[in-house]
Amino acid sequence: MAIAETQPPVMVPSGNRSRTAFLGAPFDALTPENVVDLLKASGPGVRFRYVVTPNVDHVVRLNKDRTLARHYNKAWLSLCDSRPIATLARLASVRLPLVTGSDLTVALFQSVIQSGDVISVIAANQALVRSLERSYPSLRFCAFVPPPDVLSNEQALRDCVEFVAKERARFIFICIGSPQSERIASALTLHAQASGTAFCVGAALEFLVGAKKRAPSWMRRAGLEWLHRLSSDPRRLWHRYASSVLPLLLLFSGEISGRQKRPG
């Protein structure tokens, strides 16, 4: 199966919903309740589709490398996973509800996924898979752990695609980081046998099973979850966060300038 993609990175509408372009990224202005209702109506045999959850790191990265934009544009849903981005949207009079990948994953396991469902997982390690099996014994997990170089390893990427297509699960979680997760999901849209709804949700499953701890609820409400994550893993996250602040502000400045120049 060829995985090369030739579609240009053009912003497109998501079904009958209006898709908003903000800070150079696509977003669907859906509330968490809207998303859960859509997923409850999703049967196991739907043509493959996927959900992305852009945060500040994603937005900055895809503006630096526009070849990544196609992976977000092709998504069935593109949901705002960043309170700072949602806040900037509000300042620009753009309606952009916050729907984090972690909260969406919890809602899925609480009210959408049913006993006996088959869940496919592309995971970074087997420990996460074992934790899922212990935490949710009524579900059947089919897992694949690719090598860490999957982004540059074409065979590993094809193996991920074939794994998902073969299992034909109702829901798929691709949890090996960005942009590799989004690239795998994008490639799956080209596979004739692929079905189900996939979620590119980073560390959401690790939060779900307690392998990583989320910020207290008051910090999440105050928009300080990033600070909790930084304090939990400063060596890995410090440079990422620090290098994203200025680019994000420049993107916002360009966004405001562009909106002021538009007629009407």
PDB file of C-alpha atoms in Angstrom, residues 2-255:
ATOM      1  CA  ALA A   2       1.383   3.393  -0.942  1.00  0.00           C
ATOM      2  CA  ILE A   3       1.382   5.893   1.890  1.00  0.00           C
ATOM      3  CA  ALA A   4       2.546   8.931  -0.006  1.00  0.00           C
ATOM      4  CA  GLU A   5      -0.065  11.683  -0.005  1.00  0.00           C
ATOM      5  CA  THR A   6      -0.451  14.342  -2.659  1.00  0.00           C
ATOM      6  CA  GLN A   7      -3.384  16.386  -1.356  1.00  0.00           C
ATOM      7  CA  PRO A   8      -2.510  20.080  -0.971  1.00  0.00           C
ATOM      8  CA  PRO A   9      -2.736  21.576   2.529  1.00  0.00           C
ATOM      9  CA  VAL A  10      -6.020  23.428   1.989  1.00  0.00           C
ATOM     10  CA  MET A  11      -8.476  24.188   4.775  1.00  0.00           C
ATOM     11  CA  VAL A  12     -11.646  22.190   4.197  1.00  0.00           C
ATOM     12  CA  PRO A  13     -15.040  21.951   5.901  1.00  0.00           C
ATOM     13  CA  SER A  14     -15.738  18.938   8.137  1.00  0.00           C
ATOM     14  CA  GLY A  15     -18.898  17.333   6.766  1.00  0.00           C
ATOM     15  CA  ASN A  16     -21.773  19.749   7.199  1.00  0.00           C
ATOM     16  CA  ARG A  17     -20.056  21.641  10.002  1.00  0.00           C
ATOM     17  CA  SER A  18     -18.228  24.887   9.473  1.00  0.00           C
ATOM     18  CA  ARG A  19     -14.530  24.443  10.115  1.00  0.00           C
ATOM     19  CA  THR A  20     -12.711  27.452  11.531  1.00  0.00           C
ATOM     20  CA  ALA A  21      -9.165  28.340  10.562  1.00  0.00           C
ATOM     21  CA  PHE A  22      -7.382  29.951  13.527  1.00  0.00           C
ATOM     22  CA  LEU A  23      -3.661  30.525  13.982  1.00  0.00           C
ATOM     23  CA  GLY A  24      -3.113  28.608  10.744  1.00  0.00           C
ATOM     24  CA  ALA A  25      -4.790  25.446  12.057  1.00  0.00           C
ATOM     25  CA  PRO A  26      -8.248  23.947  11.471  1.00  0.00           C
ATOM     26  CA  PHE A  27     -10.704  23.707  14.346  1.00  0.00           C
ATOM     27  CA  ASP A  28     -14.268  22.432  14.652  1.00  0.00           C
ATOM     28  CA  ALA A  29     -16.296  24.592  17.027  1.00  0.00           C
ATOM     29  CA  LEU A  30     -17.929  21.698  18.867  1.00  0.00           C
ATOM     30  CA  THR A  31     -18.530  21.398  22.585  1.00  0.00           C
ATOM     31  CA  PRO A  32     -17.512  18.253  24.510  1.00  0.00           C
ATOM     32  CA  GLU A  33     -21.202  17.278  24.608  1.00  0.00           C
ATOM     33  CA  ASN A  34     -21.486  17.672  20.823  1.00  0.00           C
ATOM     34  CA  VAL A  35     -18.498  15.392  20.294  1.00  0.00           C
ATOM     35  CA  VAL A  36     -19.727  12.692  22.689  1.00  0.00           C
ATOM     36  CA  ASP A  37     -23.144  12.684  20.985  1.00  0.00           C
ATOM     37  CA  LEU A  38     -21.490  12.215  17.585  1.00  0.00           C
ATOM     38  CA  LEU A  39     -19.385   9.340  18.902  1.00  0.00           C
ATOM     39  CA  LYS A  40     -22.328   7.607  20.556  1.00  0.00           C
ATOM     40  CA  ALA A  41     -23.950   7.466  17.131  1.00  0.00           C
ATOM     41  CA  SER A  42     -20.840   5.910  15.574  1.00  0.00           C
ATOM     42  CA  GLY A  43     -21.145   2.232  14.768  1.00  0.00           C
ATOM     43  CA  PRO A  44     -18.226  -0.199  14.381  1.00  0.00           C
ATOM     44  CA  GLY A  45     -18.358  -0.318  10.584  1.00  0.00           C
ATOM     45  CA  VAL A  46     -17.891   3.356   9.685  1.00  0.00           C
ATOM     46  CA  ARG A  47     -15.315   4.199   7.036  1.00  0.00           C
ATOM     47  CA  PHE A  48     -12.070   5.074   8.780  1.00  0.00           C
ATOM     48  CA  ARG A  49     -11.930   8.583  10.172  1.00  0.00           C
ATOM     49  CA  TYR A  50      -9.888  10.255  12.858  1.00  0.00           C
ATOM     50  CA  VAL A  51      -9.870  12.964  15.489  1.00  0.00           C
ATOM     51  CA  VAL A  52      -6.957  15.318  16.130  1.00  0.00           C
ATOM     52  CA  THR A  53      -6.541  17.599  19.134  1.00  0.00           C
ATOM     53  CA  PRO A  54      -4.196  20.476  18.248  1.00  0.00           C
ATOM     54  CA  ASN A  55      -2.470  22.220  21.122  1.00  0.00           C
ATOM     55  CA  VAL A  56       0.082  25.054  21.150  1.00  0.00           C
ATOM     56  CA  ASP A  57       2.974  22.747  20.245  1.00  0.00           C
ATOM     57  CA  HIS A  58       1.026  21.317  17.291  1.00  0.00           C
ATOM     58  CA  VAL A  59      -0.028  24.747  16.001  1.00  0.00           C
ATOM     59  CA  VAL A  60       3.484  26.156  16.154  1.00  0.00           C
ATOM     60  CA  ARG A  61       4.928  23.058  14.493  1.00  0.00           C
ATOM     61  CA  LEU A  62       2.491  22.908  11.603  1.00  0.00           C
ATOM     62  CA  ASN A  63       3.013  26.617  10.878  1.00  0.00           C
ATOM     63  CA  LYS A  64       6.735  25.919  10.625  1.00  0.00           C
ATOM     64  CA  ASP A  65       6.146  22.874   8.420  1.00  0.00           C
ATOM     65  CA  ARG A  66       3.046  23.307   6.263  1.00  0.00           C
ATOM     66  CA  THR A  67       3.411  19.769   4.902  1.00  0.00           C
ATOM     67  CA  LEU A  68       1.905  18.667   8.233  1.00  0.00           C
ATOM     68  CA  ALA A  69      -1.272  20.654   7.579  1.00  0.00           C
ATOM     69  CA  ARG A  70      -2.796  17.943   5.378  1.00  0.00           C
ATOM     70  CA  HIS A  71      -2.864  15.539   8.332  1.00  0.00           C
ATOM     71  CA  TYR A  72      -5.001  17.974  10.336  1.00  0.00           C
ATOM     72  CA  ASN A  73      -7.153  19.075   7.392  1.00  0.00           C
ATOM     73  CA  LYS A  74      -8.131  15.487   6.598  1.00  0.00           C
ATOM     74  CA  ALA A  75      -9.302  14.792  10.149  1.00  0.00           C
ATOM     75  CA  TRP A  76     -12.991  14.095  10.727  1.00  0.00           C
ATOM     76  CA  LEU A  77     -12.780  16.314  13.826  1.00  0.00           C
ATOM     77  CA  SER A  78     -10.109  18.799  14.829  1.00  0.00           C
ATOM     78  CA  LEU A  79     -10.655  19.879  18.436  1.00  0.00           C
ATOM     79  CA  CYS A  80      -8.961  22.574  20.496  1.00  0.00           C
ATOM     80  CA  ASP A  81      -6.804  20.912  23.162  1.00  0.00           C
ATOM     81  CA  SER A  82      -5.352  24.135  24.554  1.00  0.00           C
ATOM     82  CA  ARG A  83      -6.813  26.639  26.954  1.00  0.00           C
ATOM     83  CA  PRO A  84      -4.310  29.325  25.816  1.00  0.00           C
ATOM     84  CA  ILE A  85      -5.504  28.869  22.213  1.00  0.00           C
ATOM     85  CA  ALA A  86      -9.153  28.947  23.324  1.00  0.00           C
ATOM     86  CA  THR A  87      -8.426  32.142  25.269  1.00  0.00           C
ATOM     87  CA  LEU A  88      -6.728  33.780  22.285  1.00  0.00           C
ATOM     88  CA  ALA A  89      -9.686  32.759  20.124  1.00  0.00           C
ATOM     89  CA  ARG A  90     -12.059  34.446  22.536  1.00  0.00           C
ATOM     90  CA  LEU A  91      -9.970  37.642  22.367  1.00  0.00           C
ATOM     91  CA  ALA A  92     -10.298  37.481  18.578  1.00  0.00           C
ATOM     92  CA  SER A  93     -14.087  36.935  18.831  1.00  0.00           C
ATOM     93  CA  VAL A  94     -13.749  33.381  17.543  1.00  0.00           C
ATOM     94  CA  ARG A  95     -15.905  30.666  19.121  1.00  0.00           C
ATOM     95  CA  LEU A  96     -13.565  27.787  19.940  1.00  0.00           C
ATOM     96  CA  PRO A  97     -14.725  25.437  22.726  1.00  0.00           C
ATOM     97  CA  LEU A  98     -12.057  23.615  24.705  1.00  0.00           C
ATOM     98  CA  VAL A  99     -12.139  19.828  24.190  1.00  0.00           C
ATOM     99  CA  THR A 100      -8.967  18.278  25.555  1.00  0.00           C
ATOM    100  CA  GLY A 101      -7.858  14.859  24.385  1.00  0.00           C
ATOM    101  CA  SER A 102      -7.567  13.695  27.997  1.00  0.00           C
ATOM    102  CA  ASP A 103     -11.109  14.752  28.949  1.00  0.00           C
ATOM    103  CA  LEU A 104     -12.506  13.331  25.721  1.00  0.00           C
ATOM    104  CA  THR A 105     -10.821   9.992  26.405  1.00  0.00           C
ATOM    105  CA  VAL A 106     -12.325   9.821  29.900  1.00  0.00           C
ATOM    106  CA  ALA A 107     -15.772  10.603  28.477  1.00  0.00           C
ATOM    107  CA  LEU A 108     -15.359   7.865  25.869  1.00  0.00           C
ATOM    108  CA  PHE A 109     -14.524   5.191  28.431  1.00  0.00           C
ATOM    109  CA  GLN A 110     -17.275   6.378  30.783  1.00  0.00           C
ATOM    110  CA  SER A 111     -20.213   6.819  28.439  1.00  0.00           C
ATOM    111  CA  VAL A 112     -19.464   5.691  24.863  1.00  0.00           C
ATOM    112  CA  ILE A 113     -17.310   2.558  24.857  1.00  0.00           C
ATOM    113  CA  GLN A 114     -19.380  -0.489  25.797  1.00  0.00           C
ATOM    114  CA  SER A 115     -18.578  -3.822  27.416  1.00  0.00           C
ATOM    115  CA  GLY A 116     -17.242  -6.227  24.808  1.00  0.00           C
ATOM    116  CA  ASP A 117     -15.998  -3.516  22.463  1.00  0.00           C
ATOM    117  CA  VAL A 118     -12.721  -4.147  20.673  1.00  0.00           C
ATOM    118  CA  ILE A 119     -10.265  -1.283  21.097  1.00  0.00           C
ATOM    119  CA  SER A 120      -7.140  -1.029  18.976  1.00  0.00           C
ATOM    120  CA  VAL A 121      -4.187   0.792  20.484  1.00  0.00           C
ATOM    121  CA  ILE A 122      -0.934   1.916  18.923  1.00  0.00           C
ATOM    122  CA  ALA A 123       1.127   2.477  22.047  1.00  0.00           C
ATOM    123  CA  ALA A 124       4.641   3.512  22.962  1.00  0.00           C
ATOM    124  CA  ASN A 125       5.100   0.553  25.323  1.00  0.00           C
ATOM    125  CA  GLN A 126       3.517  -2.691  26.518  1.00  0.00           C
ATOM    126  CA  ALA A 127       3.209  -1.424  30.091  1.00  0.00           C
ATOM    127  CA  LEU A 128       0.421   0.918  29.002  1.00  0.00           C
ATOM    128  CA  VAL A 129      -1.394  -1.937  27.280  1.00  0.00           C
ATOM    129  CA  ARG A 130      -1.206  -4.126  30.403  1.00  0.00           C
ATOM    130  CA  SER A 131      -2.547  -1.258  32.516  1.00  0.00           C
ATOM    131  CA  LEU A 132      -5.499  -0.819  30.155  1.00  0.00           C
ATOM    132  CA  GLU A 133      -6.282  -4.528  30.315  1.00  0.00           C
ATOM    133  CA  ARG A 134      -6.214  -4.484  34.121  1.00  0.00           C
ATOM    134  CA  SER A 135      -8.322  -1.322  34.352  1.00  0.00           C
ATOM    135  CA  TYR A 136     -10.937  -2.379  31.785  1.00  0.00           C
ATOM    136  CA  PRO A 137     -11.261  -6.183  31.867  1.00  0.00           C
ATOM    137  CA  SER A 138     -14.613  -6.107  30.019  1.00  0.00           C
ATOM    138  CA  LEU A 139     -12.961  -4.694  26.902  1.00  0.00           C
ATOM    139  CA  ARG A 140     -10.709  -6.446  24.416  1.00  0.00           C
ATOM    140  CA  PHE A 141      -7.561  -4.528  23.587  1.00  0.00           C
ATOM    141  CA  CYS A 142      -5.576  -5.232  20.437  1.00  0.00           C
ATOM    142  CA  ALA A 143      -2.224  -3.483  20.648  1.00  0.00           C
ATOM    143  CA  PHE A 144       0.765  -2.740  18.484  1.00  0.00           C
ATOM    144  CA  VAL A 145       3.981  -1.163  19.769  1.00  0.00           C
ATOM    145  CA  PRO A 146       5.995   0.278  16.867  1.00  0.00           C
ATOM    146  CA  PRO A 147       9.698   1.141  17.038  1.00  0.00           C
ATOM    147  CA  PRO A 148      10.486   4.648  18.294  1.00  0.00           C
ATOM    148  CA  ASP A 149      11.659   5.805  14.847  1.00  0.00           C
ATOM    149  CA  VAL A 150       8.253   5.266  13.225  1.00  0.00           C
ATOM    150  CA  LEU A 151       8.191   8.814  11.812  1.00  0.00           C
ATOM    151  CA  SER A 152      11.244   8.144   9.641  1.00  0.00           C
ATOM    152  CA  ASN A 153      10.702   4.404   9.237  1.00  0.00           C
ATOM    153  CA  GLU A 154       8.363   3.804   6.296  1.00  0.00           C
ATOM    154  CA  GLN A 155       8.022   0.079   7.014  1.00  0.00           C
ATOM    155  CA  ALA A 156       7.076   0.743  10.636  1.00  0.00           C
ATOM    156  CA  LEU A 157       4.482   3.251   9.504  1.00  0.00           C
ATOM    157  CA  ARG A 158       3.021   0.735   7.046  1.00  0.00           C
ATOM    158  CA  ASP A 159       2.924  -1.863   9.828  1.00  0.00           C
ATOM    159  CA  CYS A 160       0.873   0.537  11.972  1.00  0.00           C
ATOM    160  CA  VAL A 161      -1.554   1.142   9.114  1.00  0.00           C
ATOM    161  CA  GLU A 162      -1.964  -2.578   8.363  1.00  0.00           C
ATOM    162  CA  PHE A 163      -2.496  -3.377  12.047  1.00  0.00           C
ATOM    163  CA  VAL A 164      -5.395  -0.933  12.353  1.00  0.00           C
ATOM    164  CA  ALA A 165      -6.934  -1.976   9.041  1.00  0.00           C
ATOM    165  CA  LYS A 166      -6.795  -5.663   9.961  1.00  0.00           C
ATOM    166  CA  GLU A 167      -8.362  -5.337  13.425  1.00  0.00           C
ATOM    167  CA  ARG A 168     -11.376  -3.287  12.267  1.00  0.00           C
ATOM    168  CA  ALA A 169     -12.089  -2.029  15.798  1.00  0.00           C
ATOM    169  CA  ARG A 170     -14.848   0.442  16.578  1.00  0.00           C
ATOM    170  CA  PHE A 171     -12.369   2.813  18.240  1.00  0.00           C
ATOM    171  CA  ILE A 172      -8.615   3.210  17.763  1.00  0.00           C
ATOM    172  CA  PHE A 173      -6.203   5.146  19.963  1.00  0.00           C
ATOM    173  CA  ILE A 174      -2.959   6.267  18.332  1.00  0.00           C
ATOM    174  CA  CYS A 175      -0.844   7.380  21.263  1.00  0.00           C
ATOM    175  CA  ILE A 176       2.770   7.705  20.145  1.00  0.00           C
ATOM    176  CA  GLY A 177       3.031  11.487  19.986  1.00  0.00           C
ATOM    177  CA  SER A 178       2.756  14.117  17.298  1.00  0.00           C
ATOM    178  CA  PRO A 179       3.174  14.313  14.338  1.00  0.00           C
ATOM    179  CA  GLN A 180       3.681  10.549  13.921  1.00  0.00           C
ATOM    180  CA  SER A 181       0.201   9.726  15.234  1.00  0.00           C
ATOM    181  CA  GLU A 182      -1.452  12.153  12.825  1.00  0.00           C
ATOM    182  CA  ARG A 183       0.596  10.861   9.913  1.00  0.00           C
ATOM    183  CA  ILE A 184      -0.467   7.262  10.600  1.00  0.00           C
ATOM    184  CA  ALA A 185      -4.115   8.325  10.833  1.00  0.00           C
ATOM    185  CA  SER A 186      -3.843  10.307   7.615  1.00  0.00           C
ATOM    186  CA  ALA A 187      -2.323   7.324   5.808  1.00  0.00           C
ATOM    187  CA  LEU A 188      -5.142   5.088   7.050  1.00  0.00           C
ATOM    188  CA  THR A 189      -7.697   7.186   5.161  1.00  0.00           C
ATOM    189  CA  LEU A 190      -6.104   5.819   1.972  1.00  0.00           C
ATOM    190  CA  HIS A 191      -6.530   2.176   3.011  1.00  0.00           C
ATOM    191  CA  ALA A 192      -9.647   0.617   1.455  1.00  0.00           C
ATOM    192  CA  GLN A 193     -10.236  -1.806   4.372  1.00  0.00           C
ATOM    193  CA  ALA A 194      -9.690   0.618   7.252  1.00  0.00           C
ATOM    194  CA  SER A 195     -12.700   1.333   9.465  1.00  0.00           C
ATOM    195  CA  GLY A 196     -13.533   2.808  12.853  1.00  0.00           C
ATOM    196  CA  THR A 197     -12.856   6.121  14.547  1.00  0.00           C
ATOM    197  CA  ALA A 198      -9.295   6.896  15.643  1.00  0.00           C
ATOM    198  CA  PHE A 199      -8.076   9.385  18.225  1.00  0.00           C
ATOM    199  CA  CYS A 200      -4.657  11.028  18.158  1.00  0.00           C
ATOM    200  CA  VAL A 201      -4.580  11.937  21.840  1.00  0.00           C
ATOM    201  CA  GLY A 202      -0.968  11.802  23.003  1.00  0.00           C
ATOM    202  CA  ALA A 203      -0.639  10.793  26.648  1.00  0.00           C
ATOM    203  CA  ALA A 204      -4.401  10.606  27.294  1.00  0.00           C
ATOM    204  CA  LEU A 205      -4.406   6.847  27.922  1.00  0.00           C
ATOM    205  CA  GLU A 206      -1.521   7.203  30.382  1.00  0.00           C
ATOM    206  CA  PHE A 207      -3.568   9.749  32.327  1.00  0.00           C
ATOM    207  CA  LEU A 208      -6.577   7.453  32.119  1.00  0.00           C
ATOM    208  CA  VAL A 209      -4.840   4.520  33.821  1.00  0.00           C
ATOM    209  CA  GLY A 210      -2.830   6.661  36.250  1.00  0.00           C
ATOM    210  CA  ALA A 211       0.570   6.077  34.672  1.00  0.00           C
ATOM    211  CA  LYS A 212       0.847   9.866  34.562  1.00  0.00           C
ATOM    212  CA  LYS A 213      -0.937  12.287  36.873  1.00  0.00           C
ATOM    213  CA  ARG A 214      -3.060  15.130  35.544  1.00  0.00           C
ATOM    214  CA  ALA A 215      -3.125  18.526  37.168  1.00  0.00           C
ATOM    215  CA  PRO A 216      -5.667  19.063  39.960  1.00  0.00           C
ATOM    216  CA  SER A 217      -9.056  20.225  38.704  1.00  0.00           C
ATOM    217  CA  TRP A 218      -8.518  23.767  40.008  1.00  0.00           C
ATOM    218  CA  MET A 219      -5.347  24.104  37.943  1.00  0.00           C
ATOM    219  CA  ARG A 220      -7.151  22.828  34.856  1.00  0.00           C
ATOM    220  CA  ARG A 221      -9.980  25.315  35.371  1.00  0.00           C
ATOM    221  CA  ALA A 222      -7.464  28.119  35.822  1.00  0.00           C
ATOM    222  CA  GLY A 223      -5.631  27.197  32.632  1.00  0.00           C
ATOM    223  CA  LEU A 224      -2.524  26.081  34.528  1.00  0.00           C
ATOM    224  CA  GLU A 225      -2.354  22.447  33.458  1.00  0.00           C
ATOM    225  CA  TRP A 226       0.714  23.298  31.371  1.00  0.00           C
ATOM    226  CA  LEU A 227       2.495  24.406  34.575  1.00  0.00           C
ATOM    227  CA  HIS A 228       1.700  21.090  36.271  1.00  0.00           C
ATOM    228  CA  ARG A 229       3.021  19.154  33.290  1.00  0.00           C
ATOM    229  CA  LEU A 230       6.152  21.285  33.162  1.00  0.00           C
ATOM    230  CA  SER A 231       6.873  20.685  36.849  1.00  0.00           C
ATOM    231  CA  SER A 232       6.304  16.943  36.349  1.00  0.00           C
ATOM    232  CA  ASP A 233       8.742  16.640  33.438  1.00  0.00           C
ATOM    233  CA  PRO A 234      10.840  19.840  33.232  1.00  0.00           C
ATOM    234  CA  ARG A 235      13.767  18.349  31.304  1.00  0.00           C
ATOM    235  CA  ARG A 236      11.569  17.225  28.396  1.00  0.00           C
ATOM    236  CA  LEU A 237       9.003  20.027  28.367  1.00  0.00           C
ATOM    237  CA  TRP A 238      10.915  23.179  29.278  1.00  0.00           C
ATOM    238  CA  HIS A 239      12.397  23.765  25.833  1.00  0.00           C
ATOM    239  CA  ARG A 240       9.137  22.876  24.093  1.00  0.00           C
ATOM    240  CA  TYR A 241       7.110  25.348  26.105  1.00  0.00           C
ATOM    241  CA  ALA A 242       9.706  28.114  26.044  1.00  0.00           C
ATOM    242  CA  SER A 243      10.220  27.838  22.298  1.00  0.00           C
ATOM    243  CA  SER A 244       6.464  27.986  21.638  1.00  0.00           C
ATOM    244  CA  VAL A 245       5.577  31.214  23.448  1.00  0.00           C
ATOM    245  CA  LEU A 246       7.020  33.746  21.008  1.00  0.00           C
ATOM    246  CA  PRO A 247       5.870  31.898  17.854  1.00  0.00           C
ATOM    247  CA  LEU A 248       2.355  31.634  19.310  1.00  0.00           C
ATOM    248  CA  LEU A 249       2.239  35.365  20.054  1.00  0.00           C
ATOM    249  CA  LEU A 250       3.498  36.163  16.556  1.00  0.00           C
ATOM    250  CA  LEU A 251       0.840  33.894  15.059  1.00  0.00           C
ATOM    251  CA  PHE A 252      -1.819  35.640  17.135  1.00  0.00           C
ATOM    252  CA  SER A 253      -0.561  39.058  16.044  1.00  0.00           C
ATOM    253  CA  GLY A 254      -0.746  37.950  12.416  1.00  0.00           C
ATOM    254  CA  GLU A 255      -4.221  36.515  13.006  1.00  0.00           C
TER     255      GLU A 255
END
